[in-house]
Structure formats: structure tokens, C-alpha cells
Amino acid sequence: MSVQITDPILFSIPESFESNRVLIRAPLEEDGLKVNEAIKESIEELRPWMPWAQHISTVDESEINIRRARLAFLERTDLRLLLFLKETGKFIGSSGLHRLDWQARKFEIGYWMRTSFTGQGYMTESVKAITHYAIHELKANRIEIRCDSRNTPSARVAERSGFTLEGVLRKEKCAEDGSLRDTMIFSKVRGVEF
């Protein structure tokens, strides 16, 4: 009689994989400086959509955040992934699988791109690779992308990556200014889209 492994900390999960142009990997010590530089460059574009981008962190705060993300990856409670150009090694953005439901095998992809690398297809390419990783390595049954209904670039990434708009949660989140925002939910579901 075989014993089914149910605690995700026992799952063997690859910590890196690639798309055509992007190396996608789990966070490592000393990544904080690279992430901090990208956030400084991109803060104005991130601020409307990312609650954590309301102020610029110090390099030490970014390093602490990266090390906590590393621990979460190892604990299988959140799978942050960093994006680097294969050709140059330059850090270009962050993504990952969040709100993990290991029993249902449901995951949410989140992402942000460094401003100087937007509009070049890197995020769509990365999301497609992360979707493939979730399906084949994590045996996903459902993958979601959620974004503010006014965040057109994020919605376009979901659409170009083959996700289906399931609906809009009206007045679902509070913005920093106190206004209520609508959230778009895109998904891919085993047996339908893969």
C-alpha cells in the first residue's frame, strides 16, 4: 500500500527553468539589490497596482523581502520567481505562483515588469513558461490571473497567454486612495484549456 504525500514541503519542485529569452528562477540571497534597482526604476508604473509599491524600500528591506521569499519557496507556501534575460543576466521582473491551494492544485500567477523592459513580450513569454511549469511540474488543475480592471497591460498579458476572462468582481478591492476597484479574473482549467 503506497502512502500519498500530502505535505507540499516534501514536493520536489525545480527552482529554475527557461523560456526562449528568459531565465525564471526562485529567489536567492543577494538578489535584493537587483530587485531594489528595478523597483526604483519602475515605482511610478507599479504604484497604482501594487500595494507594496507605495514607497521605495531600502536595499536591506529588499534583501529581507527576498530572503523571506526564499524561505516561502522552500516551505512551498508561496513560489515567487525572478525573471532574468538569458543573454545578459539582467533582472527584468518578478512573477510567481501565489495563493497556493495544494489540495485542489490551484495557483495564481502574479507579475510585474521593470519599466525599461515593458512592451517587448518578455512578460507574456514568462507567463506562458510559468503556466507550463504549473501544469507539468505542479500538476495544476486551475491557474488564475487577477488584475485591476483598469490595468490594461496586465489584462493583455493574460489574454495573450491564452487565459479566459471568467468575470469581474465589482468593487472588490480598496485602492490606496480609498476608492473601490473592480478585479478581473482570468483562468486556465485542466480539461478545458490544457
Short mmCIF file of C-alpha atoms in Angstrom, two decimals, residues 2-194:
data_model
loop_
_atom_site.label_atom_id
_atom_site.label_comp_id
_atom_site.label_asym_id
_atom_site.label_seq_id
_atom_site.Cartn_x
_atom_site.Cartn_y
_atom_site.Cartn_z
CA SER A 2 1.50 3.35 -1.04
CA VAL A 3 1.35 6.42 1.13
CA GLN A 4 0.24 9.62 -0.60
CA ILE A 5 2.43 12.63 0.11
CA THR A 6 0.18 15.46 1.21
CA ASP A 7 2.55 17.95 2.81
CA PRO A 8 3.87 20.16 -0.01
CA ILE A 9 7.20 20.69 1.77
CA LEU A 10 8.06 17.17 0.57
CA PHE A 11 7.39 18.03 -3.10
CA SER A 12 10.45 18.16 -5.31
CA ILE A 13 9.98 21.31 -7.37
CA PRO A 14 12.51 22.66 -9.88
CA GLU A 15 13.88 26.03 -8.77
CA SER A 16 14.64 27.29 -12.27
CA PHE A 17 13.50 26.86 -15.85
CA GLU A 18 13.72 28.85 -19.08
CA SER A 19 11.70 30.29 -21.91
CA ASN A 20 13.29 31.37 -25.20
CA ARG A 21 14.79 34.58 -23.80
CA VAL A 22 14.20 34.45 -20.04
CA LEU A 23 15.71 32.52 -17.13
CA ILE A 24 13.00 32.08 -14.50
CA ARG A 25 14.18 31.09 -11.03
CA ALA A 26 13.46 31.10 -7.33
CA PRO A 27 14.92 33.99 -5.30
CA LEU A 28 18.42 33.64 -3.86
CA GLU A 29 20.41 35.56 -1.27
CA GLU A 30 21.88 38.78 -2.69
CA ASP A 31 19.02 39.26 -5.21
CA GLY A 32 17.71 42.15 -3.10
CA LEU A 33 19.91 44.82 -4.72
CA LYS A 34 18.84 43.84 -8.26
CA VAL A 35 15.17 43.86 -7.29
CA ASN A 36 15.54 47.17 -5.45
CA GLU A 37 17.11 48.84 -8.51
CA ALA A 38 14.26 47.62 -10.72
CA ILE A 39 11.62 48.83 -8.27
CA LYS A 40 13.27 52.28 -8.07
CA GLU A 41 13.22 52.48 -11.86
CA SER A 42 9.61 51.31 -12.10
CA ILE A 43 7.96 52.77 -8.99
CA GLU A 44 5.63 55.19 -10.80
CA GLU A 45 4.29 52.43 -13.06
CA LEU A 46 3.95 49.96 -10.16
CA ARG A 47 2.37 52.30 -7.62
CA PRO A 48 -1.22 52.23 -8.99
CA TRP A 49 -1.39 48.42 -8.99
CA MET A 50 0.93 47.05 -6.31
CA PRO A 51 0.16 47.75 -2.64
CA TRP A 52 3.83 47.16 -1.73
CA ALA A 53 4.97 49.87 -4.18
CA GLN A 54 3.66 52.85 -2.25
CA HIS A 55 7.20 53.71 -1.12
CA ILE A 56 10.68 52.70 -2.22
CA SER A 57 12.26 50.17 0.10
CA THR A 58 15.88 50.34 1.17
CA VAL A 59 18.29 47.77 -0.26
CA ASP A 60 18.30 45.99 3.12
CA GLU A 61 14.48 45.86 3.15
CA SER A 62 14.52 44.40 -0.37
CA GLU A 63 17.10 41.80 0.68
CA ILE A 64 14.99 40.86 3.71
CA ASN A 65 11.97 40.50 1.43
CA ILE A 66 13.96 38.29 -0.98
CA ARG A 67 15.20 36.07 1.84
CA ARG A 68 11.66 35.68 3.17
CA ALA A 69 10.51 34.81 -0.37
CA ARG A 70 13.27 32.19 -0.49
CA LEU A 71 12.01 30.66 2.76
CA ALA A 72 8.42 30.67 1.50
CA PHE A 73 9.56 28.92 -1.70
CA LEU A 74 11.30 26.23 0.35
CA GLU A 75 8.23 25.86 2.59
CA ARG A 76 6.01 25.73 -0.54
CA THR A 77 3.74 28.49 0.87
CA ASP A 78 4.46 30.94 -1.99
CA LEU A 79 6.52 30.41 -5.13
CA ARG A 80 8.00 33.77 -6.13
CA LEU A 81 10.01 33.62 -9.33
CA LEU A 82 12.51 36.18 -10.62
CA LEU A 83 13.00 36.91 -14.31
CA PHE A 84 16.42 37.43 -15.90
CA LEU A 85 17.43 37.92 -19.53
CA LYS A 86 19.33 34.80 -20.57
CA GLU A 87 21.57 36.80 -22.88
CA THR A 88 22.79 39.36 -20.33
CA GLY A 89 21.72 38.13 -16.87
CA LYS A 90 19.86 41.42 -16.29
CA PHE A 91 16.96 41.28 -13.80
CA ILE A 92 13.81 42.32 -15.70
CA GLY A 93 10.86 41.49 -13.47
CA SER A 94 9.15 39.27 -10.99
CA SER A 95 6.37 36.75 -11.18
CA GLY A 96 5.43 33.58 -9.41
CA LEU A 97 2.67 31.36 -8.17
CA HIS A 98 0.70 32.66 -5.23
CA ARG A 99 -2.39 31.80 -3.16
CA LEU A 100 -1.38 28.17 -3.41
CA ASP A 101 -4.06 25.54 -2.85
CA TRP A 102 -2.13 22.28 -2.97
CA GLN A 103 -5.18 20.10 -2.36
CA ALA A 104 -7.13 21.49 -5.32
CA ARG A 105 -3.90 22.20 -7.24
CA LYS A 106 -4.99 25.82 -7.81
CA PHE A 107 -2.43 28.59 -8.25
CA GLU A 108 -2.48 32.30 -9.08
CA ILE A 109 0.15 33.90 -11.30
CA GLY A 110 1.18 37.41 -10.36
CA TYR A 111 3.70 39.58 -12.20
CA TRP A 112 5.39 42.93 -12.69
CA MET A 113 7.93 44.06 -15.27
CA ARG A 114 10.80 46.50 -15.00
CA THR A 115 9.80 49.64 -16.89
CA SER A 116 12.73 49.58 -19.33
CA PHE A 117 11.73 46.08 -20.48
CA THR A 118 7.98 46.54 -20.98
CA GLY A 119 6.40 46.23 -24.41
CA GLN A 120 8.88 43.62 -25.64
CA GLY A 121 6.86 40.46 -24.93
CA TYR A 122 9.01 39.28 -22.03
CA MET A 123 6.16 39.04 -19.57
CA THR A 124 3.84 37.14 -21.91
CA GLU A 125 6.69 34.75 -22.68
CA SER A 126 7.39 34.32 -18.96
CA VAL A 127 3.72 33.79 -18.04
CA LYS A 128 3.43 31.10 -20.71
CA ALA A 129 6.52 29.35 -19.31
CA ILE A 130 5.23 29.63 -15.72
CA THR A 131 1.86 28.24 -16.84
CA HIS A 132 3.66 25.28 -18.44
CA TYR A 133 5.65 24.81 -15.21
CA ALA A 134 2.45 24.88 -13.11
CA ILE A 135 0.74 22.35 -15.37
CA HIS A 136 3.64 19.92 -15.78
CA GLU A 137 5.66 20.26 -12.57
CA LEU A 138 2.92 21.15 -10.07
CA LYS A 139 0.05 19.24 -11.75
CA ALA A 140 -2.18 22.33 -11.69
CA ASN A 141 -5.91 21.89 -12.18
CA ARG A 142 -6.64 25.62 -12.22
CA ILE A 143 -4.42 28.65 -12.79
CA GLU A 144 -5.68 32.19 -12.27
CA ILE A 145 -4.51 35.68 -13.12
CA ARG A 146 -6.23 38.54 -11.27
CA CYS A 147 -5.79 42.21 -12.08
CA ASP A 148 -7.40 45.57 -11.55
CA SER A 149 -9.91 46.16 -14.35
CA ARG A 150 -8.09 49.41 -15.23
CA ASN A 151 -4.73 47.66 -15.59
CA THR A 152 -4.93 47.13 -19.35
CA PRO A 153 -1.31 45.94 -19.84
CA SER A 154 -1.76 43.20 -17.21
CA ALA A 155 -5.05 42.08 -18.76
CA ARG A 156 -3.39 41.94 -22.19
CA VAL A 157 -0.66 39.64 -20.84
CA ALA A 158 -3.36 37.28 -19.53
CA GLU A 159 -5.20 37.33 -22.86
CA ARG A 160 -2.02 36.84 -24.96
CA SER A 161 -1.09 33.94 -22.67
CA GLY A 162 -4.33 32.15 -23.53
CA PHE A 163 -6.24 32.78 -20.30
CA THR A 164 -10.04 33.15 -20.39
CA LEU A 165 -11.77 36.06 -18.68
CA GLU A 166 -14.18 34.40 -16.26
CA GLY A 167 -15.66 37.54 -14.83
CA VAL A 168 -15.21 40.77 -12.94
CA LEU A 169 -15.57 41.09 -9.18
CA ARG A 170 -17.17 44.51 -8.85
CA LYS A 171 -15.99 46.92 -6.15
CA GLU A 172 -13.83 44.12 -4.72
CA LYS A 173 -10.66 45.89 -3.53
CA CYS A 174 -9.80 49.20 -1.91
CA ALA A 175 -7.21 51.32 -3.67
CA GLU A 176 -4.65 53.36 -1.77
CA ASP A 177 -6.88 56.43 -2.22
CA GLY A 178 -9.82 54.59 -0.65
CA SER A 179 -11.76 54.12 -3.88
CA LEU A 180 -13.20 50.70 -4.66
CA ARG A 181 -11.80 48.83 -7.64
CA ASP A 182 -13.06 46.01 -9.82
CA THR A 183 -10.93 42.87 -10.22
CA MET A 184 -10.78 40.87 -13.46
CA ILE A 185 -10.31 37.10 -13.07
CA PHE A 186 -8.71 35.14 -15.90
CA SER A 187 -8.15 31.38 -15.74
CA LYS A 188 -6.98 28.22 -17.40
CA VAL A 189 -8.58 24.97 -16.26
CA ARG A 190 -7.45 21.37 -16.78
CA GLY A 191 -9.67 19.58 -19.27
CA VAL A 192 -10.71 22.85 -20.92
CA GLU A 193 -7.63 24.93 -21.83
CA PHE A 194 -4.98 22.27 -21.15
#
